[in-house]
Amino acid sequence: MRSLRLKLIVGSLLVLGAVVLVFSVLFYYSKRHDLYDVLDGRLLAETQAVARRMEISQGRPAFDAEDDGENRPTIPKHFRIIDERGSILFQSPSPPSFPWPSDPSPAKNPQGRTIESGPAKKAWRVVSRIENLDVDNDTNPAAAAAVAVTIQCAESLGPIREEMEELASRLVLLSIVAFLIAGGGSFLLAGKALRPIRRINQALDNVSETRLDQRLNPAGFDRELHPLIGRLNAAFDRLERAFGRERQFTADASHELRTPLAAIINSIEVLLRRPRSTADLIDGHEENLRTARSMQAIIEGLLLLARMDAGKAAPAKQTIRLASLVREIFAAVESAAREKKVCLSLEIEPETIITADPDQIRLALGNLIENAVRYNRPDGKVTVGAAAREDQTVVTIADTGPGIPAGHLPRIFERFYRLDPSRTETTGGCGLGLSIVQKIVEAHGGRVSASSGPGGSIFTVALPNE
Amino acid sequence: MRLLLVEDNRALLKSLKKGFEEEGFAVDAAGDGEEGRFLAEANDYDVVVLDLMLPKVDGLTILRGLRKAGNPAHVLILTARDTPENKVRGLNAGADDYLTKPFGFEELLARVRALLRRKYRVKNPLLTVADLEIDTAARRVRRGDEEVLLRPKEYAVLEYLAHRAGRVIPRSEIWEHLYDWQDESTSNIIDVFISRLRKKIDHPPLRPLIRTVRGAGYILKGD
């Protein structure tokens, strides 16, 4: 049952059904109890009437059936009198087939009993009463005794049964009507209760990928829905920011690729416009090769980031001696450092080890060290240090460059974010280096951060120890 | 015709400069926004080819500044930003044309020439002064039935005079529109090109079209 409306209707009908059932049963039985009470009271009065007509004649109880009309109690229609031994002293003439209860000694408290008889299951109500009759012994007053007789009065239960049947059928009819009304009502109510869901749906239709700035206005909804709408709006905020970043990234990536592509195309077109000398052609080819290489760096960076974003470049970790890894990187950047007269300094204990993917961590630390050389001042210094802590190893790469302005620090790890775009042309960075560093370090469960001052910048890579 | 290129990609800037110079333009090249703004404000350019994403000062800021100062240079935005919103924003900021990267050099050249015609209020790429015909698209010159072969600078001087035919043009103005700021010549060099042009298109018995207005400059006139 996947329909909320159906669930609401069925649920409310179940509750209503239980209420109607309990009410009907209680009402039915209390009504029956009342009717039986009234009947039992009448039958009890009849037994009393019979008792008042009892007399003792010749030491034996007898019933005076004469109807002389003088303030004598009326004789009930169906009754009998039984003596102590169970033999019938007197019995009213009708009905002949009436099955008097076989138990001759009924309970002390006069109480009605229901007897069913015959193939038609005709039911009768019988009240029994024990009456003590005083026997006057004239000869021996001391021997005066009481004779106990049982008086039983009966009445057909037919009228009560009919009345109860009538009541039952009315209750059933009323229940059906109540069910129909409640069913219709809960259908409408469920529709009303679900209307906000439809309205939220409609409102969500307005918020699409191209219109992510649209928000749901909680003013038009019930108070209970405000938290939900707040959360939806917060989710849209995050989505909009993510789309915004994605769009910015795509725009940046296309700019970063289109511009060198335009340079190559334009250079070739201009070269082909007229006959060229070999020197001119070589010059052009060299220029285009440099431009193509810079495009290659961007594309490879983008591919690496895309692979890592998709989780397809999980680090294959192994134990690495940090000092020898940094020495390898130093060897690779040595010529650039010498050109800029930047001194490379290694301050790592030979036994310091890290657990990392060697290729990835070489790329990450390589990018940081390369940057430290590239953005250093002439005659500057690059210092790589490491501190082994209890649960992590912290690698620091410090330069003596001009530093990064505080406003840029939070954004330098963003893709294609540049402090000053003019530097890329002269330094050859692709704008993705720090993003790649961050991605690799985070894939290792670590963190990279940067701090900067007038004396230079320090990049800190914290890698967890395995 | 004098052109300013503002473009931060060094390779693209270099090949654009080369291409336009070979087409007879005087080209100044700026590698960032600051330099570009300085040059645009300091010189009288016919056309400025402007990138948008520039170091130091971005292209739109330069453009708005030029327009605010009433600079009449025709500006063509050359950028990788290709969305309609960007084009609208660029044109509304006062650009005269918009071309997205990557582009074809021929198209860029044709668009720059179209901007030049607009600047000098000419519709026809074929300029005519009496029986002198200058095809600015093909850079070919005819006097009567005879095709005249001109060197690039000679052509540039003639084209500039033809664009402003009937008006007296000071020597210094011609020089400013034909030489970039790195050139070390002086406006006297214009006299050299005028005399060469006269030998090629005004040689007797043809009626001279280029006349000297003493103390004022030169004029190209049919009658």
CSV table of C-alpha atoms in Angstrom, one decimal, chain A residues 254-255 258-263 265-267 269-271 273-274 276 280 283 287 290-291 420-422 425, chain B residues 7-12 14-16 18-19 22-23 51 53 55-56 80 82 101-106 109:
chain,number,residue,atom,x,y,z
A,254,SER,CA,37.4,26.2,-21.2
A,255,HIS,CA,39.1,29.5,-20.9
A,258,ARG,CA,40.7,27.8,-25.5
A,259,THR,CA,43.3,30.5,-25.1
A,260,PRO,CA,46.3,28.4,-25.9
A,261,LEU,CA,44.3,26.6,-28.6
A,262,ALA,CA,43.5,30.0,-30.1
A,263,ALA,CA,47.2,30.9,-29.9
A,265,ILE,CA,45.5,28.1,-34.4
A,266,ASN,CA,46.3,31.8,-34.9
A,267,SER,CA,50.0,31.2,-35.1
A,269,GLU,CA,47.1,30.6,-39.7
A,270,VAL,CA,49.5,33.6,-39.7
A,271,LEU,CA,52.4,31.4,-40.7
A,273,ARG,CA,49.5,33.3,-45.0
A,274,ARG,CA,52.7,33.8,-47.0
A,276,ARG,CA,58.2,31.7,-44.7
A,280,ASP,CA,60.5,31.7,-39.2
A,283,ASP,CA,60.5,29.7,-34.5
A,287,GLU,CA,56.3,28.6,-29.9
A,290,ARG,CA,55.5,25.3,-25.9
A,291,THR,CA,51.8,26.3,-26.0
A,420,ASP,CA,47.8,37.0,-10.2
A,421,PRO,CA,47.0,35.5,-13.6
A,422,SER,CA,49.9,37.3,-15.1
A,425,GLU,CA,52.5,33.1,-18.4
B,7,GLU,CA,46.0,39.8,-24.5
B,8,ASP,CA,47.7,37.9,-21.6
B,9,ASN,CA,48.6,34.8,-23.5
B,10,ARG,CA,52.1,35.6,-24.7
B,11,ALA,CA,52.0,33.2,-27.7
B,12,LEU,CA,48.7,34.4,-29.0
B,14,LYS,CA,52.9,37.4,-30.5
B,15,SER,CA,51.2,35.7,-33.5
B,16,LEU,CA,48.5,38.3,-33.6
B,18,LYS,CA,52.9,39.4,-36.4
B,19,GLY,CA,49.7,38.7,-38.4
B,22,GLU,CA,52.1,41.8,-42.0
B,23,GLU,CA,48.7,43.2,-43.1
B,51,ASP,CA,40.8,40.1,-24.0
B,53,MET,CA,40.3,37.9,-18.4
B,55,PRO,CA,45.9,40.2,-15.1
B,56,LYS,CA,45.8,43.3,-13.0
B,80,ALA,CA,37.1,32.6,-24.4
B,82,ASP,CA,31.3,32.5,-25.1
B,101,LYS,CA,38.3,32.0,-28.9
B,102,PRO,CA,39.4,29.9,-30.7
B,103,PHE,CA,38.8,32.0,-33.8
B,104,GLY,CA,40.1,32.2,-37.4
B,105,PHE,CA,42.6,34.9,-38.1
B,106,GLU,CA,40.9,35.8,-41.4
B,109,LEU,CA,41.1,40.5,-39.7
